[in-house]
Amino acid sequence: MKKYDVVVIGAGPGGYVTAIRCAQLGLTTAVVESWINDEEQPALGGTCLNVGCIPSKALLDSSHHFHHIKHEAGEHGITVSGAAIDVNKMVARKAKIVKELTQGISGLFKKNKIDWLKGRARIINNKEIEISPQHETHDEKTIVEANSIVIATGSVPTKIPPATVDDKLIVDSTGALKFNEVPRRLGVIGAGVIGLELGSVWNRLGSEVIVLEALPDFLALVDRQAAKQAEKVLRKQGMDIRLGAKVTGTGCNNREVTINFEDTEGKKQITVDRLIVAVGRAPNTSGLGADDCGLEIDKRGFIIVDDQCQTSLENVYAIGDVVRGPMLAHKASEEGVAVAERLAGKPGHINFDTIPWVIYTWPEIAWVGKTEEQLKADGIEYRAGNFPFMATGRAKAMGEATGFVKILADAITDRILGVHIFGPSASELIAEAVLAMEFDASAEDIARTIHAHPTLSEAMHEAALGVDGRTIHM
Ligand code: FAD
Ligand code: AMP
C-alpha cells in the first residue's frame, strides 16, 4: 500500500494549494480528485477553475466589452456599427482559459512531485483512504495510507424542489456558463452573488433578465448604502429585480419555462426562455464515508472543524467550502496554507476578520470587515468617511464615476473596522483596505499614505481623510 505524509481530497483552490504548500515544506503529498470535465477528461482546479470564479469572470469580461462597445463607446466619440456577439466563440474563449489554467495546476503538481490520484475518495479511517476510479475503466479500487488527511471536497449547487435542473431550459450556475445563444427572456432564482453575476452576463448581451429573490432586502448581508446603490444601478442596467418573490413551482414545454412565484401581492406567473437556479451552494460530503468513519457533520451538512481546521478525527483536517465560513476561493486557499504549515510544524495563520468579499457586477461591490449595520448592532461607536467616485478625476476620465468608498473606523482608537466599495475595479481597490486591516491600521494611516494621482485609489485616501472630516475634494 502506498503511503504519504499527506493525502488531500479535492483539488479546488483549497485542496491544490494545500498540496503545493505541503510539498514545498518537504511532505510527501498526494491529491485525490474525481472531476471529469466537458471533454470527458479528468481535471484539477475544482469548482473555482472549472465552473466557478474563472469561467464566470471570463464571461463577465467578454460581456462587459460587448456592452461597453454597444452602449458606452459613443460617449468617447467612438462609432461602432454592427457590433454583434458570437456566443459560441465567447464560450470557447472561456473554455480555453479554463483548460490552460487547469492544465497549469497539473504542471505545478509535476513540478512539486505531487501525485494526482484520479478517482473518488472514501475515508476508511484516519489513516486510510479508498479510491474508486471515476470512469468505467478496468482499474481496481485502491487504498492509500496517510499520516494526515486534508478534506477539501468543496460544495455543489443547492437544489430546490420547485425548480428541478434539467440542463436544457432550467440550469444551475454550471449550465449558465455554456448557453449557446443569448436567451431572449432569462429568469434567475436568487439575487445572491452568483445570480447577480450570471444575470449580469446575459443582461449585458441582450437578455431581458428577471431576478426572483425570496428575501425582502436586496443583498441582505451587504452594507446597506452599497446594496441600495447597486440595486438602483442594476435596475437601470435593465435587470428586473423582484424582491420578496418566492418561487413555488415551474413547468416546461419544449421551448419555455413557466415560473410560479408568490410576493406580497399574491400568486404570480411569468414565462422565460431559460431559467438559472442560483439559490446558493451546499457543502459536498457525498460518498466521503463520513458516517462510517465517525467524521462529524453539522445539521447543514458542513464538516465540523475548530478554528485550526481540525475535524472530529485525529490527523484529519477540513478546509474551504465544506466547512463553516464564507464560500470563497481565497478563504479555502488560506485555510489550506495554514493547515499545511501546521502539518510541517510551523504556525499557520488565518485572519478570518480580514477576508475580502467581491461581487463582480459592474460597478463591482467589494468589502472587508464590518458593515455599519453590524457595528450598530454590536453597539460599537464608529466614525465613517465616505467619498464618491464622481469627485475623483480618474473615475470621471474613465467614464466610470458611479459609486463610493466608505471607511468605518473606531470612534476612539481610529482603528479601521470595515471598508465598503461600490465602484469601478472595487475588486482591486479592496486589497489596500485588507492590507490596512491586517496591519491593524487606523484611518489616519491611510490618510497619511500618499496615493498616486490620478487614480481610483484616491477615493480610498479621501474616504480615510473623511473619517476625520478632512476630505479635500468634497
Ligand atoms: P471546490 O473548488 O468545490 O473543489 C472541491 C473539489 O473536490 C472538486 O474538484 C471535486 O471534484 C472534488 N471532490 C469532491 N469530493 C471528492 C471525493 N470524494 N473524492 C475526490 N474528489 C472529490 N469564489 C471567489 O472567491 N471568487 C469568485 O469570483 C467566485 N465566483 C464563483 C462563481 C461561480 C459561478 C461559482 C459556482 C462559485 C464561485 N466562487 C467564487 C466560489 C468558489 O468557487 C469556491 O468558494 C471555491 O471553489 C471553494 O474551493 P474548495 O477547494 O473548497 O472546493
Ligand atoms: P446565495 O446563497 O448568496 O447564493 O443566494 C441565494 C439566494 O437565493 C438567497 O438570497 C435566497 O433567499 C434565494 N432563494 C432561495 N430559494 C428561493 C426561492 N424558492 N425563490 C426565490 N429566491 C430563493
GROMACS .gro file of N, CA and C in nm, residues 121-270:
model
  450
  121ALA      N    1  -1.266   0.958  -0.354
  121ALA     CA    2  -1.210   0.914  -0.226
  121ALA      C    3  -1.319   0.883  -0.124
  122ARG      N    4  -1.295   0.778  -0.049
  122ARG     CA    5  -1.380   0.748   0.068
  122ARG      C    6  -1.285   0.726   0.185
  123ILE      N    7  -1.315   0.793   0.296
  123ILE     CA    8  -1.226   0.780   0.412
  123ILE      C    9  -1.263   0.652   0.488
  124ILE      N   10  -1.166   0.562   0.502
  124ILE     CA   11  -1.193   0.437   0.575
  124ILE      C   12  -1.174   0.465   0.725
  125ASN      N   13  -1.061   0.523   0.757
  125ASN     CA   14  -1.034   0.567   0.895
  125ASN      C   15  -0.934   0.681   0.887
  126ASN      N   16  -0.883   0.729   1.001
  126ASN     CA   17  -0.799   0.850   0.994
  126ASN      C   18  -0.660   0.826   0.934
  127LYS      N   19  -0.639   0.708   0.880
  127LYS     CA   20  -0.509   0.678   0.816
  127LYS      C   21  -0.527   0.623   0.674
  128GLU      N   22  -0.646   0.576   0.641
  128GLU     CA   23  -0.661   0.507   0.512
  128GLU      C   24  -0.774   0.566   0.428
  129ILE      N   25  -0.746   0.573   0.298
  129ILE     CA   26  -0.844   0.627   0.204
  129ILE      C   27  -0.860   0.528   0.089
  130GLU      N   28  -0.986   0.501   0.055
  130GLU     CA   29  -1.012   0.413  -0.060
  130GLU      C   30  -1.041   0.502  -0.181
  131ILE      N   31  -0.984   0.465  -0.296
  131ILE     CA   32  -1.007   0.545  -0.417
  131ILE      C   33  -1.075   0.458  -0.523
  132SER      N   34  -1.195   0.504  -0.566
  132SER     CA   35  -1.267   0.432  -0.672
  132SER      C   36  -1.247   0.505  -0.803
  133PRO      N   37  -1.217   0.434  -0.911
  133PRO     CA   38  -1.199   0.503  -1.039
  133PRO      C   39  -1.330   0.570  -1.081
  134GLN      N   40  -1.321   0.689  -1.143
  134GLN     CA   41  -1.438   0.764  -1.183
  134GLN      C   42  -1.502   0.709  -1.310
  135HIS      N   43  -1.416   0.677  -1.406
  135HIS     CA   44  -1.464   0.631  -1.535
  135HIS      C   45  -1.485   0.480  -1.530
  136GLU      N   46  -1.555   0.433  -1.632
  136GLU     CA   47  -1.567   0.287  -1.640
  136GLU      C   48  -1.436   0.232  -1.696
  137THR      N   49  -1.340   0.220  -1.609
  137THR     CA   50  -1.211   0.167  -1.653
  137THR      C   51  -1.200   0.027  -1.592
  138HIS      N   52  -1.092  -0.040  -1.624
  138HIS     CA   53  -1.072  -0.172  -1.563
  138HIS      C   54  -0.993  -0.159  -1.433
  139ASP      N   55  -0.970  -0.030  -1.393
  139ASP     CA   56  -0.891  -0.011  -1.271
  139ASP      C   57  -0.965  -0.066  -1.150
  140GLU      N   58  -0.890  -0.117  -1.059
  140GLU     CA   59  -0.946  -0.167  -0.932
  140GLU      C   60  -0.953  -0.050  -0.835
  141LYS      N   61  -1.033  -0.069  -0.729
  141LYS     CA   62  -1.026   0.028  -0.619
  141LYS      C   63  -0.888   0.015  -0.554
  142THR      N   64  -0.834   0.127  -0.508
  142THR     CA   65  -0.706   0.119  -0.439
  142THR      C   66  -0.720   0.182  -0.301
  143ILE      N   67  -0.627   0.146  -0.215
  143ILE     CA   68  -0.626   0.208  -0.081
  143ILE      C   69  -0.488   0.271  -0.061
  144VAL      N   70  -0.488   0.397  -0.014
  144VAL     CA   71  -0.360   0.461   0.020
  144VAL      C   72  -0.361   0.496   0.168
  145GLU      N   73  -0.240   0.509   0.219
  145GLU     CA   74  -0.225   0.539   0.362
  145GLU      C   75  -0.168   0.680   0.378
  146ALA      N   76  -0.209   0.750   0.483
  146ALA     CA   77  -0.160   0.887   0.504
  146ALA      C   78  -0.140   0.914   0.652
  147ASN      N   79  -0.036   0.991   0.684
  147ASN     CA   80  -0.020   1.035   0.824
  147ASN      C   81  -0.127   1.139   0.857
  148SER      N   82  -0.158   1.222   0.758
  148SER     CA   83  -0.263   1.325   0.777
  148SER      C   84  -0.349   1.331   0.652
  149ILE      N   85  -0.476   1.361   0.675
  149ILE     CA   86  -0.571   1.374   0.562
  149ILE      C   87  -0.628   1.515   0.566
  150VAL      N   88  -0.635   1.580   0.450
  150VAL     CA   89  -0.700   1.712   0.442
  150VAL      C   90  -0.818   1.700   0.347
  151ILE      N   91  -0.937   1.725   0.399
  151ILE     CA   92  -1.059   1.716   0.316
  151ILE      C   93  -1.087   1.855   0.258
  152ALA      N   94  -1.097   1.860   0.125
  152ALA     CA   95  -1.124   1.988   0.057
  152ALA      C   96  -1.223   1.959  -0.056
  153THR      N   97  -1.336   1.897  -0.017
  153THR     CA   98  -1.430   1.847  -0.117
  153THR      C   99  -1.531   1.952  -0.164
  154GLY      N  100  -1.521   2.074  -0.111
  154GLY     CA  101  -1.594   2.187  -0.170
  154GLY      C  102  -1.744   2.183  -0.155
  155SER      N  103  -1.812   2.234  -0.256
  155SER     CA  104  -1.957   2.249  -0.249
  155SER      C  105  -2.019   2.225  -0.386
  156VAL      N  106  -2.149   2.209  -0.385
  156VAL     CA  107  -2.225   2.186  -0.510
  156VAL      C  108  -2.346   2.279  -0.510
  157PRO      N  109  -2.402   2.309  -0.628
  157PRO     CA  110  -2.519   2.399  -0.629
  157PRO      C  111  -2.634   2.341  -0.547
  158THR      N  112  -2.700   2.428  -0.471
  158THR     CA  113  -2.817   2.385  -0.393
  158THR      C  114  -2.932   2.358  -0.489
  159LYS      N  115  -3.004   2.251  -0.461
  159LYS     CA  116  -3.122   2.217  -0.544
  159LYS      C  117  -3.247   2.260  -0.470
  160ILE      N  118  -3.349   2.305  -0.543
  160ILE     CA  119  -3.478   2.331  -0.477
  160ILE      C  120  -3.590   2.259  -0.553
  161PRO      N  121  -3.682   2.197  -0.478
  161PRO     CA  122  -3.788   2.120  -0.545
  161PRO      C  123  -3.870   2.199  -0.648
  162PRO      N  124  -3.900   2.328  -0.626
  162PRO     CA  125  -3.984   2.396  -0.726
  162PRO      C  126  -3.916   2.417  -0.862
  163ALA      N  127  -3.786   2.401  -0.869
  163ALA     CA  128  -3.718   2.425  -0.998
  163ALA      C  129  -3.609   2.319  -1.019
  164THR      N  130  -3.649   2.207  -1.075
  164THR     CA  131  -3.554   2.098  -1.097
  164THR      C  132  -3.470   2.127  -1.221
  165VAL      N  133  -3.339   2.120  -1.204
  165VAL     CA  134  -3.248   2.148  -1.315
  165VAL      C  135  -3.256   2.034  -1.417
  166ASP      N  136  -3.286   2.071  -1.545
  166ASP     CA  137  -3.290   1.968  -1.649
  166ASP      C  138  -3.174   1.983  -1.748
  167ASP      N  139  -3.090   2.087  -1.721
  167ASP     CA  140  -2.975   2.117  -1.808
  167ASP      C  141  -3.015   2.147  -1.952
  168LYS      N  142  -3.141   2.175  -1.974
  168LYS     CA  143  -3.186   2.221  -2.106
  168LYS      C  144  -3.241   2.362  -2.089
  169LEU      N  145  -3.361   2.371  -2.032
  169LEU     CA  146  -3.421   2.503  -2.012
  169LEU      C  147  -3.393   2.556  -1.871
  170ILE      N  148  -3.383   2.464  -1.775
  170ILE     CA  149  -3.355   2.506  -1.637
  170ILE      C  150  -3.214   2.459  -1.602
  171VAL      N  151  -3.128   2.555  -1.571
  171VAL     CA  152  -2.987   2.521  -1.546
  171VAL      C  153  -2.944   2.574  -1.410
  172ASP      N  154  -2.832   2.519  -1.360
  172ASP     CA  155  -2.770   2.579  -1.241
  172ASP      C  156  -2.656   2.667  -1.289
  173SER      N  157  -2.568   2.708  -1.196
  173SER     CA  158  -2.461   2.802  -1.235
  173SER      C  159  -2.370   2.740  -1.341
  174THR      N  160  -2.354   2.609  -1.339
  174THR     CA  161  -2.266   2.544  -1.438
  174THR      C  162  -2.325   2.554  -1.578
  175GLY      N  163  -2.454   2.525  -1.589
  175GLY     CA  164  -2.521   2.531  -1.720
  175GLY      C  165  -2.526   2.674  -1.773
  176ALA      N  166  -2.534   2.771  -1.682
  176ALA     CA  167  -2.545   2.911  -1.724
  176ALA      C  168  -2.415   2.964  -1.782
  177LEU      N  169  -2.307   2.886  -1.770
  177LEU     CA  170  -2.178   2.928  -1.827
  177LEU      C  171  -2.160   2.877  -1.968
  178LYS      N  172  -2.259   2.801  -2.019
  178LYS     CA  173  -2.241   2.746  -2.154
  178LYS      C  174  -2.368   2.749  -2.239
  179PHE      N  175  -2.450   2.851  -2.221
  179PHE     CA  176  -2.560   2.870  -2.316
  179PHE      C  177  -2.501   2.885  -2.456
  180ASN      N  178  -2.574   2.834  -2.558
  180ASN     CA  179  -2.519   2.852  -2.694
  180ASN      C  180  -2.583   2.967  -2.770
  181GLU      N  181  -2.676   3.036  -2.702
  181GLU     CA  182  -2.731   3.159  -2.761
  181GLU      C  183  -2.778   3.248  -2.647
  182VAL      N  184  -2.802   3.374  -2.679
  182VAL     CA  185  -2.849   3.465  -2.575
  182VAL      C  186  -2.999   3.444  -2.559
  183PRO      N  187  -3.044   3.399  -2.441
  183PRO     CA  188  -3.189   3.379  -2.425
  183PRO      C  189  -3.261   3.514  -2.435
  184ARG      N  190  -3.376   3.515  -2.501
  184ARG     CA  191  -3.449   3.643  -2.511
  184ARG      C  192  -3.499   3.685  -2.374
  185ARG      N  193  -3.561   3.591  -2.301
  185ARG     CA  194  -3.607   3.619  -2.165
  185ARG      C  195  -3.538   3.520  -2.072
  186LEU      N  196  -3.469   3.571  -1.972
  186LEU     CA  197  -3.395   3.484  -1.880
  186LEU      C  198  -3.444   3.506  -1.737
  187GLY      N  199  -3.484   3.399  -1.672
  187GLY     CA  200  -3.521   3.406  -1.530
  187GLY      C  201  -3.401   3.365  -1.446
  188VAL      N  202  -3.385   3.427  -1.331
  188VAL     CA  203  -3.280   3.387  -1.236
  188VAL      C  204  -3.347   3.373  -1.100
  189ILE      N  205  -3.334   3.257  -1.037
  189ILE     CA  206  -3.387   3.245  -0.900
  189ILE      C  207  -3.270   3.268  -0.805
  190GLY      N  208  -3.281   3.371  -0.721
  190GLY     CA  209  -3.177   3.403  -0.624
  190GLY      C  210  -3.097   3.525  -0.666
  191ALA      N  211  -3.106   3.631  -0.584
  191ALA     CA  212  -3.027   3.752  -0.611
  191ALA      C  213  -2.905   3.754  -0.521
  192GLY      N  214  -2.836   3.639  -0.513
  192GLY     CA  215  -2.710   3.633  -0.439
  192GLY      C  216  -2.597   3.667  -0.534
  193VAL      N  217  -2.474   3.641  -0.489
  193VAL     CA  218  -2.356   3.675  -0.568
  193VAL      C  219  -2.362   3.608  -0.705
  194ILE      N  220  -2.387   3.478  -0.707
  194ILE     CA  221  -2.381   3.403  -0.833
  194ILE      C  222  -2.496   3.445  -0.926
  195GLY      N  223  -2.616   3.460  -0.871
  195GLY     CA  224  -2.731   3.501  -0.952
  195GLY      C  225  -2.709   3.637  -1.018
  196LEU      N  226  -2.652   3.730  -0.941
  196LEU     CA  227  -2.632   3.864  -0.997
  196LEU      C  228  -2.520   3.866  -1.101
  197GLU      N  229  -2.414   3.787  -1.076
  197GLU     CA  230  -2.305   3.785  -1.173
  197GLU      C  231  -2.350   3.721  -1.305
  198LEU      N  232  -2.415   3.606  -1.294
  198LEU     CA  233  -2.457   3.537  -1.418
  198LEU      C  234  -2.570   3.613  -1.486
  199GLY      N  235  -2.659   3.671  -1.406
  199GLY     CA  236  -2.765   3.755  -1.463
  199GLY      C  237  -2.704   3.872  -1.539
  200SER      N  238  -2.598   3.931  -1.483
  200SER     CA  239  -2.532   4.046  -1.548
  200SER      C  240  -2.475   4.006  -1.683
  201VAL      N  241  -2.410   3.888  -1.689
  201VAL     CA  242  -2.350   3.844  -1.817
  201VAL      C  243  -2.454   3.848  -1.927
  202TRP      N  244  -2.569   3.782  -1.904
  202TRP     CA  245  -2.666   3.766  -2.012
  202TRP      C  246  -2.747   3.893  -2.034
  203ASN      N  247  -2.764   3.972  -1.927
  203ASN     CA  248  -2.830   4.102  -1.942
  203ASN      C  249  -2.749   4.193  -2.034
  204ARG      N  250  -2.615   4.194  -2.014
  204ARG     CA  251  -2.529   4.278  -2.098
  204ARG      C  252  -2.532   4.234  -2.244
  205LEU      N  253  -2.559   4.105  -2.265
  205LEU     CA  254  -2.560   4.054  -2.403
  205LEU      C  255  -2.697   4.069  -2.467
  206GLY      N  256  -2.794   4.118  -2.390
  206GLY     CA  257  -2.923   4.149  -2.451
  206GLY      C  258  -3.044   4.076  -2.396
  207SER      N  259  -3.024   3.981  -2.304
  207SER     CA  260  -3.141   3.912  -2.247
  207SER      C  261  -3.225   4.008  -2.162
  208GLU      N  262  -3.355   3.983  -2.161
  208GLU     CA  263  -3.441   4.051  -2.062
  208GLU      C  264  -3.431   3.966  -1.937
  209VAL      N  265  -3.365   4.017  -1.833
  209VAL     CA  266  -3.340   3.934  -1.715
  209VAL      C  267  -3.436   3.969  -1.602
  210ILE      N  268  -3.503   3.866  -1.550
  210ILE     CA  269  -3.590   3.884  -1.433
  210ILE      C  270  -3.530   3.803  -1.319
  211VAL      N  271  -3.496   3.871  -1.209
  211VAL     CA  272  -3.437   3.802  -1.094
  211VAL      C  273  -3.543   3.792  -0.985
  212LEU      N  274  -3.568   3.670  -0.939
  212LEU     CA  275  -3.668   3.648  -0.834
  212LEU      C  276  -3.596   3.614  -0.704
  213GLU      N  277  -3.615   3.696  -0.603
  213GLU     CA  278  -3.545   3.676  -0.476
  213GLU      C  279  -3.647   3.669  -0.363
  214ALA      N  280  -3.639   3.560  -0.285
  214ALA     CA  281  -3.738   3.538  -0.179
  214ALA      C  282  -3.728   3.642  -0.068
  215LEU      N  283  -3.606   3.688  -0.038
  215LEU     CA  284  -3.591   3.782   0.074
  215LEU      C  285  -3.640   3.922   0.035
  216PRO      N  286  -3.689   3.997   0.133
  216PRO     CA  287  -3.739   4.132   0.101
  216PRO      C  288  -3.628   4.233   0.075
  217ASP      N  289  -3.509   4.207   0.131
  217ASP     CA  290  -3.398   4.303   0.115
  217ASP      C  291  -3.303   4.258   0.005
  218PHE      N  292  -3.249   4.355  -0.068
  218PHE     CA  293  -3.151   4.324  -0.172
  218PHE      C  294  -3.015   4.308  -0.105
  219LEU      N  295  -2.945   4.199  -0.136
  219LEU     CA  296  -2.813   4.170  -0.080
  219LEU      C  297  -2.810   4.199   0.070
  220ALA      N  298  -2.889   4.122   0.143
  220ALA     CA  299  -2.912   4.150   0.285
  220ALA      C  300  -2.783   4.159   0.369
  221LEU      N  301  -2.678   4.086   0.329
  221LEU     CA  302  -2.557   4.086   0.412
  221LEU      C  303  -2.462   4.201   0.379
  222VAL      N  304  -2.491   4.271   0.270
  222VAL     CA  305  -2.401   4.377   0.224
  222VAL      C  306  -2.439   4.508   0.293
  223ASP      N  307  -2.338   4.594   0.315
  223ASP     CA  308  -2.362   4.728   0.368
  223ASP      C  309  -2.480   4.792   0.295
  224ARG      N  310  -2.574   4.849   0.371
  224ARG     CA  311  -2.699   4.899   0.310
  224ARG      C  312  -2.675   5.005   0.204
  225GLN      N  313  -2.579   5.094   0.229
  225GLN     CA  314  -2.554   5.202   0.133
  225GLN      C  315  -2.508   5.142  -0.001
  226ALA      N  316  -2.418   5.042   0.008
  226ALA     CA  317  -2.368   4.978  -0.114
  226ALA      C  318  -2.480   4.900  -0.182
  227ALA      N  319  -2.556   4.826  -0.102
  227ALA     CA  320  -2.662   4.743  -0.159
  227ALA      C  321  -2.768   4.829  -0.229
  228LYS      N  322  -2.804   4.940  -0.164
  228LYS     CA  323  -2.909   5.026  -0.223
  228LYS      C  324  -2.863   5.086  -0.355
  229GLN      N  325  -2.738   5.136  -0.356
  229GLN     CA  326  -2.687   5.195  -0.482
  229GLN      C  327  -2.676   5.089  -0.591
  230ALA      N  328  -2.629   4.970  -0.552
  230ALA     CA  329  -2.612   4.862  -0.650
  230ALA      C  330  -2.748   4.823  -0.708
  231GLU      N  331  -2.847   4.813  -0.622
  231GLU     CA  332  -2.981   4.774  -0.668
  231GLU      C  333  -3.032   4.874  -0.772
  232LYS      N  334  -3.013   5.002  -0.742
  232LYS     CA  335  -3.059   5.108  -0.832
  232LYS      C  336  -2.987   5.098  -0.968
  233VAL      N  337  -2.855   5.080  -0.961
  233VAL     CA  338  -2.776   5.077  -1.084
  233VAL      C  339  -2.809   4.952  -1.168
  234LEU      N  340  -2.822   4.837  -1.101
  234LEU     CA  341  -2.853   4.714  -1.176
  234LEU      C  342  -2.991   4.721  -1.240
  235ARG      N  343  -3.086   4.783  -1.168
  235ARG     CA  344  -3.220   4.801  -1.228
  235ARG      C  345  -3.210   4.889  -1.352
  236LYS      N  346  -3.127   4.995  -1.339
  236LYS     CA  347  -3.109   5.088  -1.452
  236LYS      C  348  -3.046   5.016  -1.570
  237GLN      N  349  -2.961   4.918  -1.540
  237GLN     CA  350  -2.897   4.841  -1.649
  237GLN      C  351  -2.997   4.745  -1.716
  238GLY      N  352  -3.116   4.736  -1.658
  238GLY     CA  353  -3.219   4.655  -1.723
  238GLY      C  354  -3.257   4.528  -1.649
  239MET      N  355  -3.194   4.504  -1.535
  239MET     CA  356  -3.231   4.383  -1.460
  239MET      C  357  -3.361   4.410  -1.384
  240ASP      N  358  -3.457   4.323  -1.406
  240ASP     CA  359  -3.586   4.336  -1.338
  240ASP      C  360  -3.576   4.254  -1.209
  241ILE      N  361  -3.545   4.323  -1.099
  241ILE     CA  362  -3.520   4.251  -0.972
  241ILE      C  363  -3.647   4.254  -0.889
  242ARG      N  364  -3.704   4.137  -0.864
  242ARG     CA  365  -3.827   4.128  -0.784
  242ARG      C  366  -3.791   4.074  -0.646
  243LEU      N  367  -3.804   4.158  -0.544
  243LEU     CA  368  -3.771   4.114  -0.408
  243LEU      C  369  -3.896   4.060  -0.340
  244GLY      N  370  -3.875   3.976  -0.238
  244GLY     CA  371  -3.989   3.915  -0.168
  244GLY      C  372  -4.067   3.823  -0.259
  245ALA      N  373  -4.000   3.770  -0.362
  245ALA     CA  374  -4.067   3.685  -0.461
  245ALA      C  375  -4.017   3.541  -0.447
  246LYS      N  376  -4.099   3.457  -0.387
  246LYS     CA  377  -4.057   3.319  -0.361
  246LYS      C  378  -4.111   3.227  -0.470
  247VAL      N  379  -4.019   3.159  -0.534
  247VAL     CA  380  -4.058   3.067  -0.641
  247VAL      C  381  -4.120   2.942  -0.580
  248THR      N  382  -4.239   2.907  -0.629
  248THR     CA  383  -4.309   2.792  -0.571
  248THR      C  384  -4.319   2.675  -0.668
  249GLY      N  385  -4.299   2.701  -0.796
  249GLY     CA  386  -4.308   2.591  -0.893
  249GLY      C  387  -4.267   2.636  -1.032
  250THR      N  388  -4.234   2.539  -1.115
  250THR     CA  389  -4.200   2.569  -1.255
  250THR      C  390  -4.259   2.461  -1.344
  251GLY      N  391  -4.281   2.497  -1.469
  251GLY     CA  392  -4.326   2.397  -1.567
  251GLY      C  393  -4.257   2.427  -1.699
  252CYS      N  394  -4.223   2.323  -1.774
  252CYS     CA  395  -4.153   2.345  -1.901
  252CYS      C  396  -4.231   2.283  -2.016
  253ASN      N  397  -4.234   2.351  -2.131
  253ASN     CA  398  -4.266   2.279  -2.254
  253ASN      C  399  -4.132   2.266  -2.328
  254ASN      N  400  -4.133   2.247  -2.457
  254ASN     CA  401  -4.004   2.229  -2.525
  254ASN      C  402  -3.922   2.356  -2.539
  255ARG      N  403  -3.991   2.471  -2.525
  255ARG     CA  404  -3.923   2.597  -2.556
  255ARG      C  405  -3.912   2.693  -2.438
  256GLU      N  406  -4.006   2.684  -2.346
  256GLU     CA  407  -4.020   2.789  -2.244
  256GLU      C  408  -4.037   2.729  -2.104
  257VAL      N  409  -4.008   2.815  -2.006
  257VAL     CA  410  -4.029   2.776  -1.867
  257VAL      C  411  -4.130   2.871  -1.805
  258THR      N  412  -4.233   2.815  -1.744
  258THR     CA  413  -4.328   2.898  -1.670
  258THR      C  414  -4.288   2.892  -1.523
  259ILE      N  415  -4.277   3.009  -1.462
  259ILE     CA  416  -4.234   3.014  -1.321
  259ILE      C  417  -4.349   3.068  -1.238
  260ASN      N  418  -4.386   2.992  -1.135
  260ASN     CA  419  -4.487   3.040  -1.041
  260ASN      C  420  -4.415   3.093  -0.918
  261PHE      N  421  -4.457   3.212  -0.876
  261PHE     CA  422  -4.398   3.266  -0.753
  261PHE      C  423  -4.501   3.345  -0.676
  262GLU      N  424  -4.466   3.371  -0.549
  262GLU     CA  425  -4.557   3.448  -0.463
  262GLU      C  426  -4.483   3.569  -0.410
  263ASP      N  427  -4.548   3.684  -0.417
  263ASP     CA  428  -4.491   3.801  -0.348
  263ASP      C  429  -4.600   3.862  -0.261
  264THR      N  430  -4.577   3.982  -0.211
  264THR     CA  431  -4.672   4.040  -0.115
  264THR      C  432  -4.810   4.060  -0.177
  265GLU      N  433  -4.815   4.069  -0.311
  265GLU     CA  434  -4.945   4.091  -0.377
  265GLU      C  435  -5.019   3.960  -0.405
  266GLY      N  436  -4.952   3.847  -0.386
  266GLY     CA  437  -5.018   3.718  -0.410
  266GLY      C  438  -4.944   3.633  -0.510
  267LYS      N  439  -5.019   3.539  -0.572
  267LYS     CA  440  -4.956   3.444  -0.663
  267LYS      C  441  -4.937   3.505  -0.800
  268LYS      N  442  -4.821   3.479  -0.862
  268LYS     CA  443  -4.794   3.535  -0.995
  268LYS      C  444  -4.729   3.430  -1.083
  269GLN      N  445  -4.724   3.460  -1.212
  269GLN     CA  446  -4.663   3.366  -1.307
  269GLN      C  447  -4.589   3.447  -1.414
  270ILE      N  448  -4.471   3.401  -1.450
  270ILE     CA  449  -4.402   3.461  -1.565
  270ILE      C  450  -4.350   3.348  -1.655
   0.00000   0.00000   0.00000
